[in-house]
mmCIF file of C-alpha atoms in Angstrom:
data_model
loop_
_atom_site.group_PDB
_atom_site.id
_atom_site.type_symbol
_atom_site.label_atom_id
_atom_site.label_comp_id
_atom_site.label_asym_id
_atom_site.label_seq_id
_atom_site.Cartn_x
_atom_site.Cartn_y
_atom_site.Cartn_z
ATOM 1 C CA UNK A 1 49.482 -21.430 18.502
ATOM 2 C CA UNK A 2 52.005 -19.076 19.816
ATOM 3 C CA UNK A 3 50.690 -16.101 17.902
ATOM 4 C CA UNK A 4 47.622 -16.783 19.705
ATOM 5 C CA UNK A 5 46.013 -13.176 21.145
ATOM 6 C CA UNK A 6 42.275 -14.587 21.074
ATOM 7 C CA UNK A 7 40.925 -13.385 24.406
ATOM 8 C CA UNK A 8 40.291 -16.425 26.557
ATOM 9 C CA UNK A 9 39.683 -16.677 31.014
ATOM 10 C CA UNK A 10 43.850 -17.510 31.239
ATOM 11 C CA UNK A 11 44.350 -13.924 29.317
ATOM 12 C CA UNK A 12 42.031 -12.465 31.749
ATOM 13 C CA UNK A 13 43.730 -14.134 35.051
ATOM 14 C CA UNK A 14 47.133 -12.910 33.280
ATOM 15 C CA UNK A 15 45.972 -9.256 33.626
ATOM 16 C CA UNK A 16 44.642 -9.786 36.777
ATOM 17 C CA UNK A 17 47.935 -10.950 38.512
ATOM 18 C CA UNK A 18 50.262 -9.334 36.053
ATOM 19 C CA UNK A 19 49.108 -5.578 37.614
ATOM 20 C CA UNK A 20 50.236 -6.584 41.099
ATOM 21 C CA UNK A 21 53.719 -8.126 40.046
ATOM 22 C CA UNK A 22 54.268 -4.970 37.788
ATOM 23 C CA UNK A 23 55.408 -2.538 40.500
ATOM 24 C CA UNK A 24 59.213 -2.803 39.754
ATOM 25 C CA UNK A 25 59.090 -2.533 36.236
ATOM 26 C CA UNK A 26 57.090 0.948 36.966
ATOM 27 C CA UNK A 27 59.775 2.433 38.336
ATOM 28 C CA UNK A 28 61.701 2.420 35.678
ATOM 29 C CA UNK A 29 62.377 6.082 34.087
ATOM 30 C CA UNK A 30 61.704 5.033 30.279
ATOM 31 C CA UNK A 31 59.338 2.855 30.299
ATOM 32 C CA UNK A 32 59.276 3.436 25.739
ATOM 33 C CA UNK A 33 55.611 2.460 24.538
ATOM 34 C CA UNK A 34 51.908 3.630 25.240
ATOM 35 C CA UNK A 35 48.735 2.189 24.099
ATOM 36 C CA UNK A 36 46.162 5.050 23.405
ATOM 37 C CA UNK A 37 42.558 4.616 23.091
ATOM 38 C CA UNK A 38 40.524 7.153 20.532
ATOM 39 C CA UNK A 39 37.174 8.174 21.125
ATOM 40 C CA UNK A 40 34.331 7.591 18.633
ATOM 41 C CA UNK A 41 30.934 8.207 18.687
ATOM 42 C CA UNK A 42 29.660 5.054 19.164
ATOM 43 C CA UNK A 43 31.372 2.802 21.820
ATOM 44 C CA UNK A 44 29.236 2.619 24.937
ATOM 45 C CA UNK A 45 30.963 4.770 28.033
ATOM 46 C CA UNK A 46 29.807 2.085 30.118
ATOM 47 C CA UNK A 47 31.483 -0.441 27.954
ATOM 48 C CA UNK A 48 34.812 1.508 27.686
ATOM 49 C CA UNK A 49 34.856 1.613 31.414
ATOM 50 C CA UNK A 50 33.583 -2.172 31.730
ATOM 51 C CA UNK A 51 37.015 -3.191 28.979
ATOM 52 C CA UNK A 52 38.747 -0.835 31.190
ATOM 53 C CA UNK A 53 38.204 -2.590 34.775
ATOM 54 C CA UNK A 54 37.827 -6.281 33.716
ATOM 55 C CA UNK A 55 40.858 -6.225 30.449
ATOM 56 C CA UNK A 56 43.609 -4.469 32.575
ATOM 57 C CA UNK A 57 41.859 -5.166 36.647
ATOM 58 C CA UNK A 58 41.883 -1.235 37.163
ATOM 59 C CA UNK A 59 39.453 -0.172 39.906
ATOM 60 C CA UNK A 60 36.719 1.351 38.443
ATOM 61 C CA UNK A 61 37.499 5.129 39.745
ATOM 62 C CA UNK A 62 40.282 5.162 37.434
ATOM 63 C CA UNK A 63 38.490 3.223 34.550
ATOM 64 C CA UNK A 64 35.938 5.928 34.888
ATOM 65 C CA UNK A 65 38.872 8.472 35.344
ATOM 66 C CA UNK A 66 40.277 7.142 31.697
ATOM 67 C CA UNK A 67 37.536 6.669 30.217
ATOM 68 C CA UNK A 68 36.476 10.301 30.327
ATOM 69 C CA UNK A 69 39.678 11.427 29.669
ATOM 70 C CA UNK A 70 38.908 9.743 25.894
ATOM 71 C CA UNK A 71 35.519 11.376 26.151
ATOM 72 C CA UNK A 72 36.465 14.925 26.474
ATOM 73 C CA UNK A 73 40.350 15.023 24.894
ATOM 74 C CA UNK A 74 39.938 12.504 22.184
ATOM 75 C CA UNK A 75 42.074 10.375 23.275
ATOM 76 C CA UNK A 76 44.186 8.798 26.427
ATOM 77 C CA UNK A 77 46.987 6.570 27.126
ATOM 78 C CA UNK A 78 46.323 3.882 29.340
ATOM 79 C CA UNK A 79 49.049 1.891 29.633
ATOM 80 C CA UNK A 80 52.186 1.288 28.710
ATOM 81 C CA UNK A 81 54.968 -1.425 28.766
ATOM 82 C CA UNK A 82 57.261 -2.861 25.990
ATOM 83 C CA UNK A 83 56.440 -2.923 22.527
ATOM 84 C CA UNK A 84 55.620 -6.195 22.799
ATOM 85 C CA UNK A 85 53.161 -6.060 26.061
ATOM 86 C CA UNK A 86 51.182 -2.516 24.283
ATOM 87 C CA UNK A 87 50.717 -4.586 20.975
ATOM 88 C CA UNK A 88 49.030 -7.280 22.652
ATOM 89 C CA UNK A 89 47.023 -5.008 24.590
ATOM 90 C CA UNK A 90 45.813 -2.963 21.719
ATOM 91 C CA UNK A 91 44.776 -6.244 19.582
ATOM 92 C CA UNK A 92 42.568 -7.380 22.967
ATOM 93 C CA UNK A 93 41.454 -3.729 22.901
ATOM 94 C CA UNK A 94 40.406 -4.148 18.657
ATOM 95 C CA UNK A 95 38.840 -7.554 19.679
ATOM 96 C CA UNK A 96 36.827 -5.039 22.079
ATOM 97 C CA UNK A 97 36.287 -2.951 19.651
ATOM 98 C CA UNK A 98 37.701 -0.060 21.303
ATOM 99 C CA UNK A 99 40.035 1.845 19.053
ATOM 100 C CA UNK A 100 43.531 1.677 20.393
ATOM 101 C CA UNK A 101 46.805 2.261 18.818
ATOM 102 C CA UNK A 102 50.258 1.832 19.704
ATOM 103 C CA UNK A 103 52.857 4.769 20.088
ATOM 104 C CA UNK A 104 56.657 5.448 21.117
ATOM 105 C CA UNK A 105 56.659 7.430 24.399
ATOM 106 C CA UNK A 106 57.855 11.032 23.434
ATOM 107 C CA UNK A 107 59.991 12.616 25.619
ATOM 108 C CA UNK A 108 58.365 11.794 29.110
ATOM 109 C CA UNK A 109 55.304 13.324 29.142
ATOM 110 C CA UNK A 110 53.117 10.367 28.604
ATOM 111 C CA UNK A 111 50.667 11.686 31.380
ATOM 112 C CA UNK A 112 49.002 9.745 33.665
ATOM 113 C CA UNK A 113 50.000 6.227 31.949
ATOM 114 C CA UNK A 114 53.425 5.606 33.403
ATOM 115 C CA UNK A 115 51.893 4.393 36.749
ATOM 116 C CA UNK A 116 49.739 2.456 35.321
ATOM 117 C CA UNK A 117 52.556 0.270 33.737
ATOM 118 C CA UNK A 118 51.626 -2.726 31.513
ATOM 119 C CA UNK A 119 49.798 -5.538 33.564
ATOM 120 C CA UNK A 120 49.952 -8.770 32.124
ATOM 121 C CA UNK A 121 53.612 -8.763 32.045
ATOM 122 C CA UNK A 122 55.857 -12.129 31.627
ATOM 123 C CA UNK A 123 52.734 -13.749 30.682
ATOM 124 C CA UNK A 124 53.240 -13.192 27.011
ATOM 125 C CA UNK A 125 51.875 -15.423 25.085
ATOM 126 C CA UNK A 126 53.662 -14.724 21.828
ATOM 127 C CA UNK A 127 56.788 -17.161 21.698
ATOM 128 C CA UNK B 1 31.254 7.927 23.422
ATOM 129 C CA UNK B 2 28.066 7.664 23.724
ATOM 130 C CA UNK B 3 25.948 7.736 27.012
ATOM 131 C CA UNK B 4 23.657 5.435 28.668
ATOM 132 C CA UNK B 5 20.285 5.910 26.047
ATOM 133 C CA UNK B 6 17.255 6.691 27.905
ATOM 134 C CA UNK B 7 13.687 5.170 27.170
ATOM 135 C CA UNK B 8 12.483 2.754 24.880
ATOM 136 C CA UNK B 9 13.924 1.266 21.963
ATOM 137 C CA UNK B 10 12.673 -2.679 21.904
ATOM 138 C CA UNK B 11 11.164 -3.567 18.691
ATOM 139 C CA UNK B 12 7.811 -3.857 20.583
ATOM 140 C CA UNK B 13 6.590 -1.797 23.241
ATOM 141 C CA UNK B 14 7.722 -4.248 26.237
ATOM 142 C CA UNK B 15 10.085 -1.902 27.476
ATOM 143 C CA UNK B 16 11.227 -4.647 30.618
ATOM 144 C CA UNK B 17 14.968 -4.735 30.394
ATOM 145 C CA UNK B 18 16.723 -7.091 27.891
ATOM 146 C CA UNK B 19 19.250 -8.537 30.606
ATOM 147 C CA UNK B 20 19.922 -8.297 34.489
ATOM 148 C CA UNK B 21 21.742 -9.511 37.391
ATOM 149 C CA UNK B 22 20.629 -11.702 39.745
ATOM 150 C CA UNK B 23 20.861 -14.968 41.787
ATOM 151 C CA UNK B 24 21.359 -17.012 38.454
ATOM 152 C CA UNK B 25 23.764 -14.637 36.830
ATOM 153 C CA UNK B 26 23.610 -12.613 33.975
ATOM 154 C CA UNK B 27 20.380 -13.548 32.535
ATOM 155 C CA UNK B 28 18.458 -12.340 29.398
ATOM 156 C CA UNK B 29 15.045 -12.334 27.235
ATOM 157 C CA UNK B 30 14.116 -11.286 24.148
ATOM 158 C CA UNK B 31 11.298 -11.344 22.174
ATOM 159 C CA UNK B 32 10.978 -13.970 18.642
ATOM 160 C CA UNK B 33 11.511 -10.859 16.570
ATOM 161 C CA UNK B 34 14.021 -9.677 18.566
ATOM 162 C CA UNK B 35 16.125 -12.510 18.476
ATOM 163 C CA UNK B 36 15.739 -12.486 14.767
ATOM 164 C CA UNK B 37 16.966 -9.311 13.922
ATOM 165 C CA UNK B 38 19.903 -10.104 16.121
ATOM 166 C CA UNK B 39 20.677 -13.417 14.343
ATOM 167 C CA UNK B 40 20.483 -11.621 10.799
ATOM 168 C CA UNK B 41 22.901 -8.722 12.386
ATOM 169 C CA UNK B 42 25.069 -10.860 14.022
ATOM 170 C CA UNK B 43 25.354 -13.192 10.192
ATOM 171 C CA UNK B 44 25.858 -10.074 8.375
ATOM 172 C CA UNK B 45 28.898 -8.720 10.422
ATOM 173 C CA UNK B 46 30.387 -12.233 10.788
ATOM 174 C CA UNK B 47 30.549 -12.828 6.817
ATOM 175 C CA UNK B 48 31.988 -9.103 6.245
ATOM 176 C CA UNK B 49 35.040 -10.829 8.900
ATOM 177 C CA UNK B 50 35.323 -14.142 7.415
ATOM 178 C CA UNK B 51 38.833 -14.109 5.654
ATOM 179 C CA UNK B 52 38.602 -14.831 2.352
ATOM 180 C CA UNK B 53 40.349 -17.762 1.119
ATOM 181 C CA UNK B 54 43.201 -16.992 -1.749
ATOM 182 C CA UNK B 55 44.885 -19.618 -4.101
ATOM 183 C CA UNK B 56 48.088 -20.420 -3.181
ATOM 184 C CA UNK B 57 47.985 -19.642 0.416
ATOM 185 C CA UNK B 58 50.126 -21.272 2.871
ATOM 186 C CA UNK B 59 48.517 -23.506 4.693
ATOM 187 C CA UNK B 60 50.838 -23.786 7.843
ATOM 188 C CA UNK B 61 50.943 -20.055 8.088
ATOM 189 C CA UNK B 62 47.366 -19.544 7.669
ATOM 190 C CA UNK B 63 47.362 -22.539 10.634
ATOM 191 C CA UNK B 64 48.878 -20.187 13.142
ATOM 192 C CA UNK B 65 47.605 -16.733 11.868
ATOM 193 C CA UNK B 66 50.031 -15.442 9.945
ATOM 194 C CA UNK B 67 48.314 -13.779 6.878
ATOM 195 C CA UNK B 68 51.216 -12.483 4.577
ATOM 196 C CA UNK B 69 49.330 -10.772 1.206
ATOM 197 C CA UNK B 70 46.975 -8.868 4.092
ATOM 198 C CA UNK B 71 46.047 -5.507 3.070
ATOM 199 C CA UNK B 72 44.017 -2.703 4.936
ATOM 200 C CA UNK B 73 40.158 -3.178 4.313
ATOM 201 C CA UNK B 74 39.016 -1.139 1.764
ATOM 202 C CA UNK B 75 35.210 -1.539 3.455
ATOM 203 C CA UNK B 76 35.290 1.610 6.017
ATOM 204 C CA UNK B 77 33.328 -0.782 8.407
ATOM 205 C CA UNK B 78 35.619 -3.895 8.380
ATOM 206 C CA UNK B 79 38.505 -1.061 8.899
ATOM 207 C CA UNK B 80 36.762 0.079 11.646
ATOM 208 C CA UNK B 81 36.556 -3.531 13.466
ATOM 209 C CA UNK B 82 40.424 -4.177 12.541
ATOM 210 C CA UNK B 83 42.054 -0.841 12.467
ATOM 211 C CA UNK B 84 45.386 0.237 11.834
ATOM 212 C CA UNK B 85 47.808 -0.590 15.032
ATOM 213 C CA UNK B 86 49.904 2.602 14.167
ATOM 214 C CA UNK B 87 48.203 5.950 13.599
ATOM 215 C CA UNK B 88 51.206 7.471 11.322
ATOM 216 C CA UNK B 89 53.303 4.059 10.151
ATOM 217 C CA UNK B 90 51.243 2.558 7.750
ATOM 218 C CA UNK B 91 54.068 0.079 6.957
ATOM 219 C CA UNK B 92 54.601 -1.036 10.792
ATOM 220 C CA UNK B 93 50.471 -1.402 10.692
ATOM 221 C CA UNK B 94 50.462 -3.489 7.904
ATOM 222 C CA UNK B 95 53.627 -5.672 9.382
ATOM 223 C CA UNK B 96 51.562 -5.940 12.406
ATOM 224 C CA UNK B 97 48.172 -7.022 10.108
ATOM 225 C CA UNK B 98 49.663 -9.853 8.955
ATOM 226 C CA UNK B 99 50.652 -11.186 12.554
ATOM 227 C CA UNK B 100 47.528 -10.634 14.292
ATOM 228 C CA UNK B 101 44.895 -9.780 11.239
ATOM 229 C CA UNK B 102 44.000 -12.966 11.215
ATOM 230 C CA UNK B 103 43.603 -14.521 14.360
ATOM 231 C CA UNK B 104 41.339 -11.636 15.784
ATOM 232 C CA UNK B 105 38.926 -12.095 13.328
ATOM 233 C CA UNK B 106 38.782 -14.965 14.495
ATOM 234 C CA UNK B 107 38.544 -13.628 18.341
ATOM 235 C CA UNK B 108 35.521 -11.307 16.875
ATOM 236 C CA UNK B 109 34.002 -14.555 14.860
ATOM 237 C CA UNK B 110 33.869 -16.579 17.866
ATOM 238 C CA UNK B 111 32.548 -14.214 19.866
ATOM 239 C CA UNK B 112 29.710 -13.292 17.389
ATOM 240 C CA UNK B 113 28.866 -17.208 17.508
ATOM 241 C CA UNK B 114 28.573 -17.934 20.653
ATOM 242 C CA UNK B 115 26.433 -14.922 21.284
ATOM 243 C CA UNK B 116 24.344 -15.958 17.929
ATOM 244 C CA UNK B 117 23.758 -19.637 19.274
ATOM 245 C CA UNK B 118 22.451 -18.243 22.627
ATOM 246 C CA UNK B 119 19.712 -16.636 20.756
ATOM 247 C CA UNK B 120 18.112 -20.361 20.353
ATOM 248 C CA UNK B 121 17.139 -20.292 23.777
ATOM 249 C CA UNK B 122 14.047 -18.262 25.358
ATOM 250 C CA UNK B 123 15.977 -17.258 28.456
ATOM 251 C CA UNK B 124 19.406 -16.615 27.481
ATOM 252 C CA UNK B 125 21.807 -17.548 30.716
ATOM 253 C CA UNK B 126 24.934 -15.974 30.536
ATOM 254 C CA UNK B 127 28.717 -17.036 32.408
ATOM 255 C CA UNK B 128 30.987 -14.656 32.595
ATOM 256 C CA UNK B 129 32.908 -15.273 29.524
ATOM 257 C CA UNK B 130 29.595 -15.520 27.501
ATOM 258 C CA UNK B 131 28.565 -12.105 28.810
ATOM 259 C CA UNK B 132 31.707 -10.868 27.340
ATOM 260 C CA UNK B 133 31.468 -12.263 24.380
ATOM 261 C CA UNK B 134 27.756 -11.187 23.548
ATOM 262 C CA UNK B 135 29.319 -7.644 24.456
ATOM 263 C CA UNK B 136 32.000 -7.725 22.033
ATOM 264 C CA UNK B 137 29.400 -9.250 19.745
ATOM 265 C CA UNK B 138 26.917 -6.295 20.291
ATOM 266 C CA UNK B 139 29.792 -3.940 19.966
ATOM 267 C CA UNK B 140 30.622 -4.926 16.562
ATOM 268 C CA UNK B 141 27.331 -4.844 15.096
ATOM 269 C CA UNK B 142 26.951 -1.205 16.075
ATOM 270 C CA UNK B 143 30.032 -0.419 15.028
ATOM 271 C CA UNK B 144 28.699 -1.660 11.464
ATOM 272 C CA UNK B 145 25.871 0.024 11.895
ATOM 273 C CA UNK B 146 26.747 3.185 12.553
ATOM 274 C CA UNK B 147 29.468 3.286 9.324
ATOM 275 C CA UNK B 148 26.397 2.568 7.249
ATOM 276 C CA UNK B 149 24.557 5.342 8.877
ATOM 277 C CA UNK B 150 27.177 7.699 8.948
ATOM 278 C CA UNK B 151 27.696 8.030 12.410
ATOM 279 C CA UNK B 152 30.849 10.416 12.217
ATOM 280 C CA UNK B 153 30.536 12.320 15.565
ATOM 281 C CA UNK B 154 28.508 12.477 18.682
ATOM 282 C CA UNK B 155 25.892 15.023 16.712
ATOM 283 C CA UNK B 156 25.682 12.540 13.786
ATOM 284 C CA UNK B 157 25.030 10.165 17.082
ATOM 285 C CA UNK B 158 22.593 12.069 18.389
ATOM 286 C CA UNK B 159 20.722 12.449 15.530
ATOM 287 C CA UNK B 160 20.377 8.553 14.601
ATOM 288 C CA UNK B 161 19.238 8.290 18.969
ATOM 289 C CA UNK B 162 16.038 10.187 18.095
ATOM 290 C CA UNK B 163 14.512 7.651 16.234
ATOM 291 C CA UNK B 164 12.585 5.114 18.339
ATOM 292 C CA UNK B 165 9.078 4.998 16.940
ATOM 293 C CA UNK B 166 9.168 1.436 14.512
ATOM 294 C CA UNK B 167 6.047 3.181 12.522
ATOM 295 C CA UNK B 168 8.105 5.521 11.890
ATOM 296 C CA UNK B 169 10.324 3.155 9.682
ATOM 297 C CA UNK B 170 9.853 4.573 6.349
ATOM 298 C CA UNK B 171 13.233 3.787 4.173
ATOM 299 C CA UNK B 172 16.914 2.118 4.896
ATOM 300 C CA UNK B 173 17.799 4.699 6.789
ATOM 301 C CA UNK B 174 15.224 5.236 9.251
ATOM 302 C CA UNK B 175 15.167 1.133 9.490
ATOM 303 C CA UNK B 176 18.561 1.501 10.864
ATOM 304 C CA UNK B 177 18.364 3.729 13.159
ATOM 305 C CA UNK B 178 16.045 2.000 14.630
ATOM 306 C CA UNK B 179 18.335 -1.098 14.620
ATOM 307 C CA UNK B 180 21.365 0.722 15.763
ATOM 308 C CA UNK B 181 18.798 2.017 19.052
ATOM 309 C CA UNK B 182 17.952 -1.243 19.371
ATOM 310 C CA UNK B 183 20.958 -2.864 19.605
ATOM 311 C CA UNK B 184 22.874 0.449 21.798
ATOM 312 C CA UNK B 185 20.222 -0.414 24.284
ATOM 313 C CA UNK B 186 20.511 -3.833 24.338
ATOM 314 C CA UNK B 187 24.163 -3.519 24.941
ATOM 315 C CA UNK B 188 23.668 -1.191 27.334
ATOM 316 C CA UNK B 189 21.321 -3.106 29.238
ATOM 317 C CA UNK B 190 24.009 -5.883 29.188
ATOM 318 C CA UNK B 191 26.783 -3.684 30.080
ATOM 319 C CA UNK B 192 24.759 -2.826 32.789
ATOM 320 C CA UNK B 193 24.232 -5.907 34.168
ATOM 321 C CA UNK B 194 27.922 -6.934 33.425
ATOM 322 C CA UNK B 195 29.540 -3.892 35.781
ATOM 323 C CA UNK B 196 27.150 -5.286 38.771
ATOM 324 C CA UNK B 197 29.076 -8.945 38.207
ATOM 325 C CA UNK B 198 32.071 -7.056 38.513
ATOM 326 C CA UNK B 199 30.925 -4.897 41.922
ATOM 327 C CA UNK B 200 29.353 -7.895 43.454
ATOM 328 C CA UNK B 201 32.781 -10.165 42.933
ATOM 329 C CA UNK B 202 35.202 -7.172 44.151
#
């Protein structure tokens, strides 16, 4: 099943390892796609922060840190990557329930996201 | 978002916590009735995700996910559970529907399964992976939930949190709010109980 994005423990382990390898590709000056997460009035802000620290292995100061960012301004990026990796990250985050969508970088000032970079990288699973 | 509820909200008076962490885990228990609601909630939102089946559908394709003739949900609930990828590209969200529609309804079906056949148990024992899925499971019935109450903003939220007394329970509405507390709790509890996994395996 190569268009397989069901969340299963190899997805998580992915994450997990991808965040560490990702340093090089951070670097890079146009890094073109950010997932963004909305807030609503229902999702849990313990739950955000739980998808947060276990989906993408972020420590849970900055889950926290993200999580009220989407509290207060409606909305944050929190990662970003290839088309490719921020598509995959916003159907885990849908299968979370969380509501993410995918957008084009704009001119540089993604914000805090660009450090982040897009864990989980070279593990795609689409073919 | 909504923060941690405060006080009660079981269905009756027990107020123990639904789930904690401890030596065995993530570990849970709920009362019969309890566990009944849950297993009605958890049937409804599964059959509003079940893709229907269409004449003349290809097989192979529907084999690996691909859902061509997908369209955006015209329930405001389902739409909520599989929203639009895109927030101004309607076409590229659609393109992207019929790639992944498919395959993370299954993701949510599964999940609301294997949280649903826990509930046969007394003491429901929970791995890691079965924690998350009773979370995602949780997290889609309230999501249901709160499009049938209207839950538009954190006021409309607020509103729906002050009602915790079940003899209070007087039409739909007030039945499911009650639900919906039920059911943030719950989650809550779990969530909980999840983050401490998380602390005590860092």
């Amino acid at each position: 099943m190569t268009l397989s994005v069901a969340l299963g423990p190899d997805t998580q382990e992915g994450t997990r390892t991808g965040t560490a390898e990702s340093t090089d590709f951070l670097a890079a000056p146009d890094i073109p796609w950010n997932l963004v997460i909305w807030n609503d009035p229902v999702n849990l802000m313990s739950y955000v922060s739980y998808v947060f620290q276990s989906y993408f292995g972020y420590p849970e100061s900055k889950a926290n840190k993200l999580m009220m960012e989407v509290h207060k301004k409606g909305r944050s990026i929190v990662a970003s990557g290839s088309k490719e990796q921020v598509e995959r990250h916003a159907v885990a985050m849908h299968g979370f329930g969380l509501w993410a969508t995918v957008e084009k970088a704009s001119g540089g000032s993604g914000g805090n996201a660009g450090k982040s970079g897009g864990p989980g990288q070279g593990k795609g699973k689409r073919g | 978002m909504q923060a941690s509820p405060a006080g009660r909200a079981r269905v009756r008076g027990n107020v123990a916590k639904a789930f904690k962490y401890g030596l065995k885990g993530i570990t849970g228990f709920l009362e019969p009735a309890e566990r009944e609601l849950l297993r009605s909630l958890i049937n409804d939102v599964i059959s509003m995700l079940e893709p229907e089946e269409r004449e003349g559908q290809d097989p192979l394709a529907a084999l690996i996910g691909l859902d061509m003739e997908v369209a955006v949900p015209t329930d405001r609930a389902v739409k909520r559970l599989l929203p639009n990828v895109m927030k101004n590209d309607d076409g590229a969200s659609l393109e992207f529907r019929q790639l992944t529609e498919r395959s993370l309804r299954e993701t949510k079906i599964g999940a609301l399964r294997a949280a649903a056949l826990d509930l046969d148990k007394d003491e429901i024992v929970l791995t890691a992976d079965g924690a998350r899925h009773w979370s995602m499971a949780l997290n889609d019935v309230r999501l249901v939930l709160a499009e049938r109450l209207d839950i538009q903003d954190e006021e409309d939220a607020e509103h729906v949190h002050l009602m915790q007394d079940w003899s209070q329970a007087e039409d739909v509405e007030s039945y499911l709010a009650l639900v919906y507390n039920f059911a943030t709790w719950l989650q809550e509890s779990l969530v909980q109980a999840m983050l401490q996994s998380l602390d005590t395996s860092r």
